[in-house]
Amino acid sequence: RKEVEQDPGPFNVPEGATVAFNCTYSNSASQSFFWYRQDCRKEPKLLMSVYSSGNEDGRFTAQLNRASQYISLLIRDSKLSDSATYLCVVNMASNTGKLIFGQGTTLQVKP
Amino acid sequence: ETGVTQTPRHLVMGMTNKKSLKCEQHLGHNAMYWYKQSAKKPLELMFVYNFKEQTENNSVPSRFSPECPNSSHLFLHLHTLQPEDSALYLCASSRGQNYGYTFGSGTRLTVV
């Protein structure tokens, strides 16, 4: 089983749509969770951390389900500029701060 | 303007060449990382440094040799690479465990 698993997509949605991405992780001792965004041929950039109680940042909502080892990202009112690859990232519970990245889910928002 | 600077941005090298990638962070972070990103694959962790000490080597071939002279600088020395080593090499830094990373823009390496 992969340490961090995501559906690669692509997800093709119209502007204004709501879209959700899911991610599962294998290590139940994982402590920190993040969503990163990566544009084509650019470096990944931190989108948001994921907290146990769930958290929201504008149009973006992240959820964590520790029992099912599952993370989600919800994007409301999609914009053209949201088109990118979204990486699910998990801290592997070591003291090195090592992060493991999922393969990424590609989102294409169409006019 | 990222707080993590990588040079060069692009590099083409032959299999017999020796080159080095440089990374510098201006964020006061204690941990620095090298990742490799190949097409259609997840980012692969290569090396981890905490307070300039190597704390992880993720089974990386010896043709990749990291160096961390201080907490702000990280190098990746390359020699006798193979064409399959062509990839985007990303440097990142963080405050440590439980914190996200800040990435540099990466070096796009092509081995011919």
Short mmCIF file of C-alpha atoms in Angstrom, two decimals:
data_model
loop_
_atom_site.label_atom_id
_atom_site.label_comp_id
_atom_site.label_asym_id
_atom_site.label_seq_id
_atom_site.Cartn_x
_atom_site.Cartn_y
_atom_site.Cartn_z
CA ARG A 1 0.00 0.00 0.00
CA LYS A 2 1.34 3.48 -0.85
CA GLU A 3 2.14 5.69 2.11
CA VAL A 4 -0.04 8.48 0.73
CA GLU A 5 -2.57 7.74 -1.96
CA GLN A 6 -4.55 10.12 -4.15
CA ASP A 7 -6.68 9.81 -7.25
CA PRO A 8 -4.53 11.47 -9.94
CA GLY A 9 -7.58 12.66 -11.89
CA PRO A 10 -7.77 14.82 -13.90
CA PHE A 11 -10.87 16.46 -12.52
CA ASN A 12 -12.43 18.68 -15.17
CA VAL A 13 -15.04 21.03 -13.71
CA PRO A 14 -16.80 24.22 -14.86
CA GLU A 15 -16.19 27.55 -13.19
CA GLY A 16 -18.28 27.93 -10.08
CA ALA A 17 -18.45 24.21 -9.36
CA THR A 18 -17.65 22.60 -6.04
CA VAL A 19 -15.03 19.88 -6.19
CA ALA A 20 -13.63 17.55 -3.53
CA PHE A 21 -10.37 15.61 -3.40
CA ASN A 22 -9.64 12.72 -1.12
CA CYS A 23 -6.44 11.21 0.18
CA THR A 24 -5.62 8.20 2.33
CA TYR A 25 -2.46 7.56 4.34
CA SER A 26 -1.03 4.33 5.69
CA ASN A 27 0.74 5.30 8.92
CA SER A 28 -1.73 5.64 11.77
CA ALA A 29 0.92 7.44 13.85
CA SER A 30 1.14 10.35 11.39
CA GLN A 31 0.80 13.66 13.14
CA SER A 32 0.70 16.50 10.64
CA PHE A 33 -1.20 16.89 7.41
CA PHE A 34 -1.09 19.44 4.65
CA TRP A 35 -2.41 20.28 1.23
CA TYR A 36 0.04 21.76 -1.24
CA ARG A 37 -0.64 23.23 -4.63
CA GLN A 38 1.73 22.79 -7.57
CA ASP A 39 1.38 24.67 -10.83
CA CYS A 40 2.86 23.28 -14.01
CA ARG A 41 6.68 23.36 -13.93
CA LYS A 42 6.71 25.22 -10.62
CA GLU A 43 7.56 24.25 -7.07
CA PRO A 44 4.88 23.06 -4.62
CA LYS A 45 3.44 25.75 -2.35
CA LEU A 46 1.68 25.24 0.93
CA LEU A 47 -2.06 25.71 0.51
CA MET A 48 -3.19 24.88 4.03
CA SER A 49 -2.53 22.70 7.03
CA VAL A 50 -5.19 20.20 8.02
CA TYR A 51 -6.34 20.18 11.63
CA SER A 52 -8.24 17.48 13.50
CA SER A 53 -11.33 19.63 13.89
CA GLY A 54 -11.35 20.59 10.21
CA ASN A 55 -10.45 24.05 8.98
CA GLU A 56 -11.49 26.52 6.37
CA ASP A 57 -9.63 29.20 4.44
CA GLY A 58 -11.92 31.16 2.18
CA ARG A 59 -13.27 28.81 -0.49
CA PHE A 60 -11.11 25.93 0.72
CA THR A 61 -12.10 23.46 3.45
CA ALA A 62 -9.88 20.67 4.75
CA GLN A 63 -11.05 17.72 6.81
CA LEU A 64 -9.18 14.97 8.64
CA ASN A 65 -10.61 11.61 9.69
CA ARG A 66 -7.99 9.86 11.81
CA ALA A 67 -10.06 6.73 12.32
CA SER A 68 -10.26 6.13 8.57
CA GLN A 69 -6.82 7.68 7.86
CA TYR A 70 -8.40 9.97 5.33
CA ILE A 71 -7.96 13.64 4.40
CA SER A 72 -10.11 15.72 2.12
CA LEU A 73 -10.00 19.10 0.41
CA LEU A 74 -13.16 20.86 -0.74
CA ILE A 75 -13.01 23.79 -3.15
CA ARG A 76 -16.17 25.87 -3.51
CA ASP A 77 -16.97 28.27 -6.35
CA SER A 78 -14.03 27.08 -8.48
CA LYS A 79 -12.04 29.71 -10.37
CA LEU A 80 -9.97 29.29 -13.50
CA SER A 81 -6.93 30.10 -11.38
CA ASP A 82 -7.59 27.05 -9.20
CA SER A 83 -6.36 24.85 -12.06
CA ALA A 84 -3.31 23.05 -10.67
CA THR A 85 -2.17 19.81 -9.09
CA TYR A 86 -3.11 19.40 -5.43
CA LEU A 87 -0.72 17.36 -3.32
CA CYS A 88 -1.75 15.58 -0.15
CA VAL A 89 1.16 15.59 2.31
CA VAL A 90 1.65 13.66 5.56
CA ASN A 91 4.27 13.87 8.28
CA MET A 92 5.52 10.35 8.92
CA ALA A 93 5.79 10.70 12.68
CA SER A 94 9.56 10.77 12.81
CA ASN A 95 11.71 13.34 14.55
CA THR A 96 13.21 14.44 11.23
CA GLY A 97 10.07 16.29 10.15
CA LYS A 98 9.97 14.14 7.04
CA LEU A 99 6.96 14.77 4.81
CA ILE A 100 5.62 12.21 2.38
CA PHE A 101 3.87 13.53 -0.72
CA GLY A 102 1.03 11.93 -2.62
CA GLN A 103 1.13 11.74 -6.38
CA GLY A 104 -1.23 14.70 -6.63
CA THR A 105 -4.68 15.28 -8.07
CA THR A 106 -4.92 17.43 -11.17
CA LEU A 107 -7.76 19.94 -11.37
CA GLN A 108 -8.71 21.72 -14.57
CA VAL A 109 -11.37 24.41 -14.22
CA LYS A 110 -13.04 25.26 -17.53
CA PRO A 111 -14.82 28.52 -18.45
CA GLU B 1 10.12 36.06 -3.79
CA THR B 2 10.72 32.71 -2.17
CA GLY B 3 12.83 32.50 0.99
CA VAL B 4 14.54 29.44 -0.49
CA THR B 5 16.83 30.08 -3.47
CA GLN B 6 18.12 27.35 -5.75
CA THR B 7 20.74 27.60 -8.45
CA PRO B 8 21.04 26.89 -11.27
CA ARG B 9 17.42 26.84 -12.49
CA HIS B 10 18.32 24.60 -15.42
CA LEU B 11 21.26 22.26 -15.92
CA VAL B 12 22.25 19.99 -18.78
CA MET B 13 25.14 17.68 -18.08
CA GLY B 14 26.84 14.72 -19.64
CA MET B 15 27.16 11.41 -17.87
CA THR B 16 30.84 11.97 -17.16
CA ASN B 17 30.46 15.51 -15.81
CA LYS B 18 30.58 16.69 -12.20
CA LYS B 19 28.26 19.48 -11.15
CA SER B 20 26.72 20.84 -7.97
CA LEU B 21 23.28 22.17 -7.12
CA LYS B 22 23.05 24.91 -4.52
CA CYS B 23 20.28 25.81 -2.12
CA GLU B 24 20.14 28.70 0.32
CA GLN B 25 17.38 29.58 2.76
CA HIS B 26 16.86 32.95 4.42
CA LEU B 27 14.09 31.89 6.77
CA GLY B 28 16.05 30.84 9.86
CA HIS B 29 14.80 27.28 9.48
CA ASN B 30 16.63 24.37 11.10
CA ALA B 31 15.82 21.61 8.65
CA MET B 32 16.64 21.31 4.96
CA TYR B 33 15.68 18.65 2.44
CA TRP B 34 16.44 17.45 -1.07
CA TYR B 35 13.56 15.98 -3.09
CA LYS B 36 13.47 14.56 -6.61
CA GLN B 37 10.41 14.96 -8.81
CA SER B 38 10.23 12.86 -11.96
CA ALA B 39 7.43 13.10 -14.49
CA LYS B 40 4.18 11.44 -13.36
CA LYS B 41 5.69 10.41 -10.00
CA PRO B 42 5.28 11.74 -6.46
CA LEU B 43 8.06 13.77 -4.92
CA GLU B 44 10.74 11.41 -3.62
CA LEU B 45 12.63 12.36 -0.49
CA MET B 46 16.40 12.07 -0.95
CA PHE B 47 18.12 13.61 2.08
CA VAL B 48 17.20 15.31 5.34
CA TYR B 49 19.40 17.64 7.37
CA ASN B 50 18.56 18.92 10.82
CA PHE B 51 20.84 21.59 12.34
CA LYS B 52 23.28 20.78 9.48
CA GLU B 53 23.52 17.10 10.45
CA GLN B 54 22.27 14.50 8.00
CA THR B 55 19.43 12.61 9.65
CA GLU B 56 18.12 10.69 6.67
CA ASN B 57 19.44 9.22 3.45
CA ASN B 58 16.58 7.60 1.60
CA SER B 59 18.67 4.89 -0.15
CA VAL B 60 20.01 7.39 -2.65
CA PRO B 61 22.78 6.17 -5.02
CA SER B 62 26.25 7.41 -4.16
CA ARG B 63 26.46 9.39 -7.40
CA PHE B 64 24.40 11.96 -5.44
CA SER B 65 26.40 13.45 -2.57
CA PRO B 66 24.85 16.07 -0.27
CA GLU B 67 26.72 18.66 1.75
CA CYS B 68 25.40 20.98 4.43
CA PRO B 69 28.06 23.40 5.67
CA ASN B 70 25.61 25.34 7.85
CA SER B 71 21.89 25.55 8.56
CA SER B 72 21.32 28.00 5.69
CA HIS B 73 23.10 26.23 2.85
CA LEU B 74 22.68 22.87 1.21
CA PHE B 75 24.45 21.41 -1.80
CA LEU B 76 23.90 18.36 -3.94
CA HIS B 77 27.05 17.19 -5.71
CA LEU B 78 26.44 15.17 -8.85
CA HIS B 79 28.83 12.85 -10.69
CA THR B 80 28.53 10.10 -13.30
CA LEU B 81 24.77 10.49 -13.49
CA GLN B 82 22.48 8.43 -15.69
CA PRO B 83 19.79 9.67 -18.10
CA GLU B 84 17.11 8.38 -15.71
CA ASP B 85 18.37 10.89 -13.14
CA SER B 86 16.89 13.66 -15.28
CA ALA B 87 14.24 15.31 -13.10
CA LEU B 88 13.31 18.40 -11.13
CA TYR B 89 15.41 18.59 -7.95
CA LEU B 90 13.73 20.55 -5.21
CA CYS B 91 15.25 21.92 -2.04
CA ALA B 92 13.02 22.73 0.91
CA SER B 93 13.39 24.02 4.43
CA SER B 94 11.21 23.95 7.52
CA ARG B 95 11.19 24.89 11.19
CA GLY B 96 11.15 21.19 11.99
CA GLN B 97 8.67 18.50 12.83
CA ASN B 98 4.97 19.29 12.34
CA TYR B 99 5.68 22.27 10.12
CA GLY B 100 5.17 22.55 6.40
CA TYR B 101 8.00 23.14 3.99
CA THR B 102 9.00 26.12 1.93
CA PHE B 103 10.34 24.98 -1.41
CA GLY B 104 12.84 26.56 -3.73
CA SER B 105 12.02 26.91 -7.42
CA GLY B 106 13.99 23.77 -8.22
CA THR B 107 16.73 22.82 -10.65
CA ARG B 108 15.53 21.12 -13.79
CA LEU B 109 18.29 18.65 -14.59
CA THR B 110 18.78 16.90 -17.91
CA VAL B 111 21.43 14.20 -18.20
CA VAL B 112 22.53 13.49 -21.77
#
